[in-house]
CSV table of C-alpha atoms in Angstrom, one decimal:
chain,number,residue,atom,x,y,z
X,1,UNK,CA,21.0,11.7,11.5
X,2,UNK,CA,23.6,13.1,13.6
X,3,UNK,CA,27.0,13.4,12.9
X,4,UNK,CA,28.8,13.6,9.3
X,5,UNK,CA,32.3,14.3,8.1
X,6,UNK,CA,34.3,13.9,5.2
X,7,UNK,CA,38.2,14.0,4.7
X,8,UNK,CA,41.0,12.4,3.3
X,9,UNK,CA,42.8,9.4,5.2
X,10,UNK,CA,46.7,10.0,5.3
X,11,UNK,CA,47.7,6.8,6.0
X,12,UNK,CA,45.6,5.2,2.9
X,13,UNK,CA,45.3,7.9,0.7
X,14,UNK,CA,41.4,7.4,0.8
X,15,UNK,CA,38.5,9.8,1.0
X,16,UNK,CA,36.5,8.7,4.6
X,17,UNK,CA,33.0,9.4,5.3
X,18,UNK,CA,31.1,8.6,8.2
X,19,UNK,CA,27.1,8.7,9.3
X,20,UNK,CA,25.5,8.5,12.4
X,21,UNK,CA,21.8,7.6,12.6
X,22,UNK,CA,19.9,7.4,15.8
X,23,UNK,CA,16.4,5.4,16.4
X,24,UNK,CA,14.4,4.9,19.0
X,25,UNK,CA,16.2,1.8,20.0
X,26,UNK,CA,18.4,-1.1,18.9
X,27,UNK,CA,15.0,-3.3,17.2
X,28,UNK,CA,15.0,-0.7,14.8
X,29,UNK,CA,18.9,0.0,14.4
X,30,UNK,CA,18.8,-2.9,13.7
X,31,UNK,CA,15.8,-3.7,10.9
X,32,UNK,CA,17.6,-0.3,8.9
X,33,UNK,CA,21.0,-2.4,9.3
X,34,UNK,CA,19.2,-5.2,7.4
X,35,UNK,CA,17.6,-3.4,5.1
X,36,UNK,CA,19.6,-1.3,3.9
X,37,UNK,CA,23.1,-3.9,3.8
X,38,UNK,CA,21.8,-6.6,1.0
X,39,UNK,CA,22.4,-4.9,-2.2
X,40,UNK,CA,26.3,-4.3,-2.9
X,41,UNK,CA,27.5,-0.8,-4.5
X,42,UNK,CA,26.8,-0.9,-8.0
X,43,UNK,CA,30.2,-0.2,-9.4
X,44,UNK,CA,33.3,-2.8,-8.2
X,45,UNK,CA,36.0,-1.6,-6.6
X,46,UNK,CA,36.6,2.2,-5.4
X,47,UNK,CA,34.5,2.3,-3.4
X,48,UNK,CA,33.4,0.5,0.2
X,49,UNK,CA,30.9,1.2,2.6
X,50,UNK,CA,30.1,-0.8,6.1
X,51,UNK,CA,27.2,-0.4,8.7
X,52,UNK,CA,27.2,-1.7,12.1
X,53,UNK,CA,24.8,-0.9,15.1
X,54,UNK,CA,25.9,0.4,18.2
X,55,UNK,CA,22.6,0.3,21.4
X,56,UNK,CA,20.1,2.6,19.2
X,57,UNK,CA,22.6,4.1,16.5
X,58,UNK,CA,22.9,2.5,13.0
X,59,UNK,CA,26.6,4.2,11.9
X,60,UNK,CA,28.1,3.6,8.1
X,61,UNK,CA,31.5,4.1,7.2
X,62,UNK,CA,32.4,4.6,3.3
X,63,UNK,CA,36.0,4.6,2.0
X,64,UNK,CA,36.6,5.9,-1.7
X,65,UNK,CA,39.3,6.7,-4.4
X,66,UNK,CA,37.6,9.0,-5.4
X,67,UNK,CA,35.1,12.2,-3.6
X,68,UNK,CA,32.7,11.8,-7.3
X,69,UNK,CA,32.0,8.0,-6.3
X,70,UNK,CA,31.4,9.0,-2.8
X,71,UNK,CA,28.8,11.4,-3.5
X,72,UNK,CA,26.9,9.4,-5.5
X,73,UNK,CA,27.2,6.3,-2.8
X,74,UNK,CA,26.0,8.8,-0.2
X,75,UNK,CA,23.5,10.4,-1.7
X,76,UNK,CA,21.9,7.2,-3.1
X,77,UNK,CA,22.6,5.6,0.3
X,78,UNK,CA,20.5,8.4,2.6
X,79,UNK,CA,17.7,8.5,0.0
X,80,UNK,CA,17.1,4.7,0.8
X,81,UNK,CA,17.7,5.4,4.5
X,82,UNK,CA,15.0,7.7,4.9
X,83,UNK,CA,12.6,5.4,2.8
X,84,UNK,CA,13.1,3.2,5.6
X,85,UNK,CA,12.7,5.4,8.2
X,86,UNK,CA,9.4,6.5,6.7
X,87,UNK,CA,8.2,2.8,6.0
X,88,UNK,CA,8.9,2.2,10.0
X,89,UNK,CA,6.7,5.5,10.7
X,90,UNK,CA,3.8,4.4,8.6
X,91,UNK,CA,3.8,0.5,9.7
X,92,UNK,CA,5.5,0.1,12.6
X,93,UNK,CA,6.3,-0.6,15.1
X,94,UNK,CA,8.1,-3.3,15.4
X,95,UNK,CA,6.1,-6.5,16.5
X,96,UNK,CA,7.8,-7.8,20.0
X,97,UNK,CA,10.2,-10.8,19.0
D,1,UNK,CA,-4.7,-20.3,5.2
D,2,UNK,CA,-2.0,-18.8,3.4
D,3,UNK,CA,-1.8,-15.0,3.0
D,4,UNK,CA,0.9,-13.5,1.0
D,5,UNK,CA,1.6,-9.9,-0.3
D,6,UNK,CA,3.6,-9.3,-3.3
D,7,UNK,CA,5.7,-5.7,-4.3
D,8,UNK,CA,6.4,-5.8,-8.2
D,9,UNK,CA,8.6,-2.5,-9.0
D,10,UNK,CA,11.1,-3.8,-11.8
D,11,UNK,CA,9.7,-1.3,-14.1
D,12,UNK,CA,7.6,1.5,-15.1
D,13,UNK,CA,4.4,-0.1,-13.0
D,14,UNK,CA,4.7,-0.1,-9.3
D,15,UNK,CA,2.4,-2.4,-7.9
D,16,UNK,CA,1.6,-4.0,-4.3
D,17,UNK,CA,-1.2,-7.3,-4.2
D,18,UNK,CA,-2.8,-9.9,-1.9
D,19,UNK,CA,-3.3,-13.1,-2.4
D,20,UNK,CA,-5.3,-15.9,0.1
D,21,UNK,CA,-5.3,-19.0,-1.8
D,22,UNK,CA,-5.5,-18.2,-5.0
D,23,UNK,CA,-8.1,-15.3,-3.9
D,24,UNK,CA,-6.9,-12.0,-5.3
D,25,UNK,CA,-7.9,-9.5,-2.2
D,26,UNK,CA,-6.2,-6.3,-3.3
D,27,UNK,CA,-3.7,-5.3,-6.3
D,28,UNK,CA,-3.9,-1.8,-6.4
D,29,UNK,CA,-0.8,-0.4,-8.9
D,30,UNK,CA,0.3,2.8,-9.9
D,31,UNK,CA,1.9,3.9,-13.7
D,32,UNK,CA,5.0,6.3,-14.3
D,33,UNK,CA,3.7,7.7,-17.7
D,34,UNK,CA,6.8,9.9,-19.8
D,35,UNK,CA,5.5,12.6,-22.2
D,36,UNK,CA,5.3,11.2,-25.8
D,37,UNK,CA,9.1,10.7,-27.5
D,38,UNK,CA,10.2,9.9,-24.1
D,39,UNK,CA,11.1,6.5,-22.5
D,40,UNK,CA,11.4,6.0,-18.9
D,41,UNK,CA,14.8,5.9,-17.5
D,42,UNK,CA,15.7,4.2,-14.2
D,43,UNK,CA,16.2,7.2,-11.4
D,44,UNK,CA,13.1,8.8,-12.6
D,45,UNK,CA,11.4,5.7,-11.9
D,46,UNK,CA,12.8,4.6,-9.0
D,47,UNK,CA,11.6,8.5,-7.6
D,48,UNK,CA,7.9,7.7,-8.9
D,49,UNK,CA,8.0,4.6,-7.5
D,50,UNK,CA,9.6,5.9,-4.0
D,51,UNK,CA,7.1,8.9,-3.7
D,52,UNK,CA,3.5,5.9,-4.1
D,53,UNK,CA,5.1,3.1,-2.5
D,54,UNK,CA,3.9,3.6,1.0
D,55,UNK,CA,0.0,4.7,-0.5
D,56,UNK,CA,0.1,1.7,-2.6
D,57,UNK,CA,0.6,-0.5,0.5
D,58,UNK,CA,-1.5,1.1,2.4
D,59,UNK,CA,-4.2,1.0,-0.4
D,60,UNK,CA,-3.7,-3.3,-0.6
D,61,UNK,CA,-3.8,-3.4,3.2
D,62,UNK,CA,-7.0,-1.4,3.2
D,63,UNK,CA,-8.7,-2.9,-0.2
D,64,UNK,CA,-8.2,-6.6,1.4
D,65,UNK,CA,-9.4,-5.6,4.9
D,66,UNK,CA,-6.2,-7.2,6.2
D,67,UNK,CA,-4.4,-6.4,9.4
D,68,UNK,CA,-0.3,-6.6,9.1
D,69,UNK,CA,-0.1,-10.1,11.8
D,70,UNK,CA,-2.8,-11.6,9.0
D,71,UNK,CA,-0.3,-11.6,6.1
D,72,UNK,CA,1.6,-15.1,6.1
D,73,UNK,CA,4.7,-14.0,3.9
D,74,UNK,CA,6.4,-10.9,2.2
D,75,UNK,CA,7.3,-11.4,-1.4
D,76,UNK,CA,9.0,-9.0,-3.8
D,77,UNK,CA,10.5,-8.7,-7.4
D,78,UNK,CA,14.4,-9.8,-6.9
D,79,UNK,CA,14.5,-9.7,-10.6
D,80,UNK,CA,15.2,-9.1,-13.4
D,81,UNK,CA,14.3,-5.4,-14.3
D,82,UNK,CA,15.9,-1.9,-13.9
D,83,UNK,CA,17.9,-1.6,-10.7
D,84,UNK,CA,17.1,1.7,-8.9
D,85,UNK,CA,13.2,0.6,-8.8
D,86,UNK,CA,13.8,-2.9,-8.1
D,87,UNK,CA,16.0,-1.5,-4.9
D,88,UNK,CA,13.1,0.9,-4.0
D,89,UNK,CA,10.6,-1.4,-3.5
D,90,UNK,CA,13.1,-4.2,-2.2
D,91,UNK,CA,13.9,-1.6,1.0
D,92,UNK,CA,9.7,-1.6,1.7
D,93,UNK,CA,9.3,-5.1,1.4
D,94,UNK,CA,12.7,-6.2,3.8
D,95,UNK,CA,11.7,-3.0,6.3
D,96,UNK,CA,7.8,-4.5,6.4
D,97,UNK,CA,8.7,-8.3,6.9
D,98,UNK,CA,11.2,-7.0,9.9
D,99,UNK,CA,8.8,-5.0,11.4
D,100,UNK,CA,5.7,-7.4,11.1
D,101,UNK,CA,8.3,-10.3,12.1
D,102,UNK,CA,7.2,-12.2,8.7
D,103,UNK,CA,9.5,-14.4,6.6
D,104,UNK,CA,10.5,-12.5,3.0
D,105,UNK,CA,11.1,-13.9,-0.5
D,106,UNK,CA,12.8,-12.9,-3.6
D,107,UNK,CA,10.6,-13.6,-6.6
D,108,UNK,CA,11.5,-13.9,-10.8
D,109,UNK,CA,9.7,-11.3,-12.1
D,110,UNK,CA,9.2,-13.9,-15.4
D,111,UNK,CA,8.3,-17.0,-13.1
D,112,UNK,CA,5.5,-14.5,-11.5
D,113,UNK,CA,3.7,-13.8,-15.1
D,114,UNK,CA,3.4,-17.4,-15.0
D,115,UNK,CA,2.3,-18.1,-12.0
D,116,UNK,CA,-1.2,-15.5,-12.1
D,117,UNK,CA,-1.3,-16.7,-15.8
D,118,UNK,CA,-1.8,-20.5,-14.7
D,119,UNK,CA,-4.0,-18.7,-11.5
D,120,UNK,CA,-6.4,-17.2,-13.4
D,121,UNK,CA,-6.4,-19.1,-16.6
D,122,UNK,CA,-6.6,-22.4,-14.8
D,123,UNK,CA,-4.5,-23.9,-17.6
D,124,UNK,CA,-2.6,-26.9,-16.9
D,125,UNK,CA,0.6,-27.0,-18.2
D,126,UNK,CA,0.6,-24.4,-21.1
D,127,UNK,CA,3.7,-23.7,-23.2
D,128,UNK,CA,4.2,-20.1,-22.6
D,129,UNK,CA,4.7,-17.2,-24.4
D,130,UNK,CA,5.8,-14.5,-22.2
D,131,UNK,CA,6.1,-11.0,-23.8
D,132,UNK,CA,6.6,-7.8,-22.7
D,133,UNK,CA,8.7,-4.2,-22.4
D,134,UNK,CA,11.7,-6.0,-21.5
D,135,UNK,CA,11.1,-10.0,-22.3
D,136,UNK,CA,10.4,-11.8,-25.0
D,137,UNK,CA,10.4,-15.8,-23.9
D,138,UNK,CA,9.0,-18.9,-25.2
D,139,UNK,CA,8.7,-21.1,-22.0
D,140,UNK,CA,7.7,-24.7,-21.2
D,141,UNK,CA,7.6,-26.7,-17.7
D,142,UNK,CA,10.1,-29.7,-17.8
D,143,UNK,CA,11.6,-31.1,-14.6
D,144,UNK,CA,11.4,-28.6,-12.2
D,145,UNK,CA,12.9,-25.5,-14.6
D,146,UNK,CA,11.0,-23.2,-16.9
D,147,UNK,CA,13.3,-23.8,-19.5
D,148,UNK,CA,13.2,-21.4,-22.6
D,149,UNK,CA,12.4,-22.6,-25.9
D,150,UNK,CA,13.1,-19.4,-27.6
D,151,UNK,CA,13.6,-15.9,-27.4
D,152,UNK,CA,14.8,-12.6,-28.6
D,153,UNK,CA,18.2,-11.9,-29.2
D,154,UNK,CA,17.9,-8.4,-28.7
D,155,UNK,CA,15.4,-6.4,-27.9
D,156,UNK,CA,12.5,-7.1,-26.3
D,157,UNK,CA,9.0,-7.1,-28.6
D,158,UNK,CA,7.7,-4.4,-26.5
D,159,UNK,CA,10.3,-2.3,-26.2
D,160,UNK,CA,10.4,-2.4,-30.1
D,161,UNK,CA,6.7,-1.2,-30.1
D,162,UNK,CA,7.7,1.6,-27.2
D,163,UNK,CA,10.3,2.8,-29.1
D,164,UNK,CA,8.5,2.8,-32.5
D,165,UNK,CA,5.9,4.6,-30.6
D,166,UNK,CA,8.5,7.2,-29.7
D,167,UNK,CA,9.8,7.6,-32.9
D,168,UNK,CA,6.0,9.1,-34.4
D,169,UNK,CA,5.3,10.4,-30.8
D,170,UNK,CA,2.4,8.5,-30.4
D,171,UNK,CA,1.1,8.5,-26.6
D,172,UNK,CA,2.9,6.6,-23.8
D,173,UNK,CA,-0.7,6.7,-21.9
D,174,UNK,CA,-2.2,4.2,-20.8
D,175,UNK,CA,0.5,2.3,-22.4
D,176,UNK,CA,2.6,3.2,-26.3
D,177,UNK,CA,1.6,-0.5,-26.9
D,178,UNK,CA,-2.2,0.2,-26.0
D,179,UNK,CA,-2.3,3.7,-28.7
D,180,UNK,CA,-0.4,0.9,-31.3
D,181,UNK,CA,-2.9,-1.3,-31.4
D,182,UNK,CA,-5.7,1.3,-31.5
D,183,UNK,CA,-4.0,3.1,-34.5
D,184,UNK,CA,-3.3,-0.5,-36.3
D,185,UNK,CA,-7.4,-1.1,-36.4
D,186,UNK,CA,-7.5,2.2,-38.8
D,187,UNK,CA,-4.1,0.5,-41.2
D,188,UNK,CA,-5.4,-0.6,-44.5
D,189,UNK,CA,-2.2,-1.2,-46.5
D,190,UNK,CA,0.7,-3.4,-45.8
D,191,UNK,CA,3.9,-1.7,-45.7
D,192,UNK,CA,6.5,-5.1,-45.7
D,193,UNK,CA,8.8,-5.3,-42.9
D,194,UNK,CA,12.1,-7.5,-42.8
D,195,UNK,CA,10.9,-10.6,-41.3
D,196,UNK,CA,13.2,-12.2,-38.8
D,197,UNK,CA,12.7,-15.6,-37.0
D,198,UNK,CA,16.2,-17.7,-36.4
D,199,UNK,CA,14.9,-21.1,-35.4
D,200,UNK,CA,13.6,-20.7,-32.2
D,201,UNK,CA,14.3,-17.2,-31.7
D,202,UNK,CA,13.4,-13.9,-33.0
D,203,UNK,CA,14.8,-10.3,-33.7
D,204,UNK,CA,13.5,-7.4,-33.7
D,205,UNK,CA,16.6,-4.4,-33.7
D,206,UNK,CA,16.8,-4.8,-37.3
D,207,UNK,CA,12.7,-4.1,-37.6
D,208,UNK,CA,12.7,-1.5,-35.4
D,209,UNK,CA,15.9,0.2,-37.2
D,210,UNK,CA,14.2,-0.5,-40.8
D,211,UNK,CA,10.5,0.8,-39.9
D,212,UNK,CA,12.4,4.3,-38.3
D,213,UNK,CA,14.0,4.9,-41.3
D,214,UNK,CA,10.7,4.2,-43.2
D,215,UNK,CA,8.5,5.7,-41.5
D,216,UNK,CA,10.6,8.8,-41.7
D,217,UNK,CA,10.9,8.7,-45.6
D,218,UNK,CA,7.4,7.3,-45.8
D,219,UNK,CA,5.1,9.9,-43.7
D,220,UNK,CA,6.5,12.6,-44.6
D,221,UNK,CA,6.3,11.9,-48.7
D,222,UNK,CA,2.6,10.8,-48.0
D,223,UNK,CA,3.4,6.7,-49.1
D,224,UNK,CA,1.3,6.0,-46.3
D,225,UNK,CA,-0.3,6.8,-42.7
D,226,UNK,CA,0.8,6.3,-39.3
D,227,UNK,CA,-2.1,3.7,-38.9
D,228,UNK,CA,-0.4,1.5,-41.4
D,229,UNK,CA,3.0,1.5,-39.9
D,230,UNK,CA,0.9,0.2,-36.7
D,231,UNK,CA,-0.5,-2.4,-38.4
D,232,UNK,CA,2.3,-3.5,-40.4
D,233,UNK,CA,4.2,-3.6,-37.3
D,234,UNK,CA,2.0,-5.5,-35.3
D,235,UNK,CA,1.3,-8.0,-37.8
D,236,UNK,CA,4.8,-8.8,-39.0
D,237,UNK,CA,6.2,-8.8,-35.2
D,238,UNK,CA,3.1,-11.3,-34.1
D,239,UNK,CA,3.4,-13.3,-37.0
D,240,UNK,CA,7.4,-14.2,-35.7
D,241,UNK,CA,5.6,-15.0,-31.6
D,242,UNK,CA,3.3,-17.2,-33.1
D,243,UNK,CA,5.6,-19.3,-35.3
D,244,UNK,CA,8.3,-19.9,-32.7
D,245,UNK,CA,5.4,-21.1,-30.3
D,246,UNK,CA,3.8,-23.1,-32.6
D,247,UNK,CA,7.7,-24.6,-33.1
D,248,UNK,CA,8.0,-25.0,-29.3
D,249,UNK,CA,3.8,-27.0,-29.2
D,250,UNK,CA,5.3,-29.2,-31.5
D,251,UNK,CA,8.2,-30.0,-30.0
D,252,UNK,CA,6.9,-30.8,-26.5
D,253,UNK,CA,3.4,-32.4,-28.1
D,254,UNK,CA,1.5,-29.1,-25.8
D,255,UNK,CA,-2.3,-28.6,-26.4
D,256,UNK,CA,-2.3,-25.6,-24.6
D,257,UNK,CA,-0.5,-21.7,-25.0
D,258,UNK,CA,-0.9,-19.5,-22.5
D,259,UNK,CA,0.5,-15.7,-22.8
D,260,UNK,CA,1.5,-13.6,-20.5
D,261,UNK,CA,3.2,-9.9,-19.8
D,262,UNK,CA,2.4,-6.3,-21.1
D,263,UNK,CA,2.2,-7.2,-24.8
D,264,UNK,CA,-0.2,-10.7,-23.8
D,265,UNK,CA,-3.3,-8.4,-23.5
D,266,UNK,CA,-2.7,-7.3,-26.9
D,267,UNK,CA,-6.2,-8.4,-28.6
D,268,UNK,CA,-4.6,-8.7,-31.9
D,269,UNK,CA,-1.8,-10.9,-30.8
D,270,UNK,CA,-4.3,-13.1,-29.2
D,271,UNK,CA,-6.5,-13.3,-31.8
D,272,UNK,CA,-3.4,-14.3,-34.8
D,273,UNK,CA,-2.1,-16.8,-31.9
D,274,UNK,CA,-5.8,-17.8,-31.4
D,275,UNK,CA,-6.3,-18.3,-35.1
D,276,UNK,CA,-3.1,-20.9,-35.1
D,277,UNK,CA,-4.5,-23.0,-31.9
D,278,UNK,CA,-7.5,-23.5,-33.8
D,279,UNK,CA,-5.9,-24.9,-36.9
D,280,UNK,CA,-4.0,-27.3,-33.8
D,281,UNK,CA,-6.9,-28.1,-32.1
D,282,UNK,CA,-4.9,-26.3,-29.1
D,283,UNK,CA,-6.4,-24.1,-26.6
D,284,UNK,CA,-5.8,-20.5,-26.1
D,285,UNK,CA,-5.2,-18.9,-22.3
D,286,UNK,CA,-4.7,-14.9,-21.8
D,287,UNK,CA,-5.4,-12.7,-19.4
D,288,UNK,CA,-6.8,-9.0,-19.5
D,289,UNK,CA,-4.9,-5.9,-18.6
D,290,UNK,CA,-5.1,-6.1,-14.5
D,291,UNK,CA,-3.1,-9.6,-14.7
D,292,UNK,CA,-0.8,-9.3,-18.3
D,293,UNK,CA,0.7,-6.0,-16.9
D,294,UNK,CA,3.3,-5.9,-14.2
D,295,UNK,CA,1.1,-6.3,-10.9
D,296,UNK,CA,2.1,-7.1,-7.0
D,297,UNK,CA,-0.4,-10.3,-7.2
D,298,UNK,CA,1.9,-11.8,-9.5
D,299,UNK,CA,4.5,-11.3,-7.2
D,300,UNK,CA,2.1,-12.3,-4.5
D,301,UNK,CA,0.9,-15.5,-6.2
D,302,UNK,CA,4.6,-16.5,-7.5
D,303,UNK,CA,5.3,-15.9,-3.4
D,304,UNK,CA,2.7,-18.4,-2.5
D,305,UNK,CA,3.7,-21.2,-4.4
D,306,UNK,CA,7.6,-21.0,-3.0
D,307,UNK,CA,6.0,-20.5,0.2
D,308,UNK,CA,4.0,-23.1,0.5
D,309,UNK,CA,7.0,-25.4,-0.9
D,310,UNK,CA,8.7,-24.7,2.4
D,311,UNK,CA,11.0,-21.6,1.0
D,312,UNK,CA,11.9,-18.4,1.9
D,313,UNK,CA,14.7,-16.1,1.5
D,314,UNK,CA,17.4,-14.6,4.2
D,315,UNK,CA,17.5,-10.7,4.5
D,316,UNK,CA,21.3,-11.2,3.4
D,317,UNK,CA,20.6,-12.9,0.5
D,318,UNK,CA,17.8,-10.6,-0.4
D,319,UNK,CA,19.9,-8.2,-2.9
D,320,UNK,CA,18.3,-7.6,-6.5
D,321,UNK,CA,19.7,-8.6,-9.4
D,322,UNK,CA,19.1,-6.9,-12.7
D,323,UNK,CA,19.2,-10.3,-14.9
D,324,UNK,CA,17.6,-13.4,-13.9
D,325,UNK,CA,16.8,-15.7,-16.4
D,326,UNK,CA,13.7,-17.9,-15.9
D,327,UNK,CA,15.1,-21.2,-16.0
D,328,UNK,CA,17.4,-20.3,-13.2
D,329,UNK,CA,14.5,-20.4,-10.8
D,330,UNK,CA,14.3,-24.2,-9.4
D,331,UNK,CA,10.1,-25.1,-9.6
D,332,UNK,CA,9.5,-26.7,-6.3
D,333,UNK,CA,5.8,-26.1,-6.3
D,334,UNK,CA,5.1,-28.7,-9.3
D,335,UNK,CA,5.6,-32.3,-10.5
């Protein structure tokens, strides 16, 4: 994990937060991406949140009403990341495609 | 050959199995056990379940001697069950099938139960009764659906016995259930209990509101011993399962029962439900303890039928959902 920061958006009023993540290369950016995307935020509306992969680096985006949402969206969101990451440790690597 | 592993998290049990063919290799599970008093709640469980997952798997890989390239398909629990640990052992199961390059598939947590039930029992086309902490389902095969005869229409039998187990702080290990039906052999008097079938469904809110209040009153003015609350409990709650099954025999003309889920290995259950077979000329199918409970070769075995039927599941479709009802799941694997 590289990069975060959190602040307010002035043009939509909404609380931004954004997440870097680097791996080893794009196969695994990529297997995190698909992961982690499947299940939507539990609560609707208030809240959204998008992932894309960039070469190695998996980056999410969340945009929020309100910072208590966004906590609870991040926090639940890097506890599953680094489940991941520590499933790809244990049995990977990735087989060649 | 067919190899398929299952992950089963949906609940308190996290467990992780193998299946080649009907051959169970490995089905190594773990319990999240809460002090008496206590039920589990769904972040605590989703942390047990996220601190054993990777041991379990490694434990089934082991156990079955299997290498990752000789497992055919990754299945897992889409649902129904408690969200955070459904989620946990989702991410394990969609991170292993990417990285192994396998195909994934979301499995019904109910249609699983069924699945190892008609594995190990070897019975044909049983009308099921599928009970457990968080179902209670009476289910028959027609036309590619389980459909669902009856059922409760609140809580689930189980999770009347785990809370009633709360209530007197009875043990919640191995199971509340378990420490129940061990107190109910030492009940010698009946306490009555309000008795509530509704054609092909049952209740069991009001009994578990009713025997709280009693056993309260009751215990503490010495009208009787936590043994006979057991047994009275068991043996009204039973008494309901067995007469909405029987209903559901007659209706489809069945000659055989089969139960399944948590409550399923209950000996007393089996033996009241045995007892009515008899008098039907119907036969009885359970399972013990390793297959009733939540396990991954449920999962595993539930897996190997879709498989083999030609389906799979997209990652992007491959989100959990915390109610999934049986007959929502099309059967493609039978006639």
């Amino acid at each position: 994990m590289a990069a975060t920061d959190g602040e307010r958006n002035h043009e939509t009023g909404r609380l931004e937060f954004s997440l870097v993540v680097p791996f080893p290369s794009s196969r695994e950016a990529v297997i995190a991406l698909r992961s982690l995307s499947p299940d939507r935020e539990p609560r609707k509306g208030g809240i959204s949140k998008q992932l894309t992969v960039t070469g190695g680096t998996l980056s999410v985006r969340w945009s929020a009403d309100e910072a208590r949402v966004l906590r609870v969206s991040v926090n639940s969101f890097l506890d599953h990341l680094s489940l991941v990451i520590e499933t790809m440790e244990m049995f990977g690597p990735p087989v060649p495609q | 050959m067919t190899v398929v592993i299952g992950f089963e998290g949906s609940a308190n049990k996290i467990g992780i199995g193998i299946i080649r063919d009907g051959e169970v290799l490995s089905n190594p599970r773990r319990t999240y056990i809460t002090p008496p008093g206590q039920g589990f709640m769904p972040s605590d469980t989703a942390r047990h379940h996220r601190a054993v997952v990777l041991t379990v798997l490694k434990e089934a890989l082991e156990e079955a001697g299997l290498k990752p390239a000789d497992v055919d398909c990754v299945a897992y629990t889409k649902g129904p069950g408690m969200g955070a640990p459904l989620v946990t052992v989702a991410l394990v199961a969609r991170t292993v099938a990417q990285l192994w390059g396998k195909p994934l598939l979301g499995v019904n947590h109910c249609i699983g139960h069924i699945e190892m039930g008609r594995l190990i029992t070897q019975a044909n086309n049983p009308t099921v009764l599928y009970v457990s902490g968080g179902n209670t389902q009476v289910i028959a095969y027609s036309e590619r659906r389980y459909r669902i005869f009856g059922e409760t229409i609140d809580i689930a039998v189980g999770n009347c016995l785990d809370r009633f187990a709360r209530v007197i702080k009875i043990s919640n290990d191995p199971s509340p259930g378990y420490n129940i039906e061990q107190m109910a052999k030492k009940g010698s008097q009946f306490v009555e209990l309000p008795y509530t079938v509704k054609g092909m469904d049952v209740s069991f809110s009001g009994i578990l509101s009713y025997i709280e209040e009693a056993s309260h009153k009751m215990l503490s003015s010495g009208q009787c011993a936590a043994e006979d609350l057991c047994f009275s409990l068991q043996e009204t709650v039973f008494a309901m399962l067995v007469e909405i099954t029987e209903r559901a025999m007659a209706h489809c003309g069945s000659g055989e029962v089969l139960i399944v889920g948590g409550v399923g290995c209950n000996l007393r259950l089996q033996e009241m439900m045995g007892v009515m077979c008899k008098e039907r000329r119907a036969k009885l199918f359970a399972t013990d303890e390793r297959f009733c409970i939540d396990n991954g070769a449920m999962i595993a075995q539930a897996g190997w039928e879709m498989f083999r039927s030609g389906q799979v599941t997209e990652l992007e479709d491959s989100w959990i959902t915390q109610r999934y009802r049986t007959d929502e799941v099309e059967v493609t694997w039978r006639d």
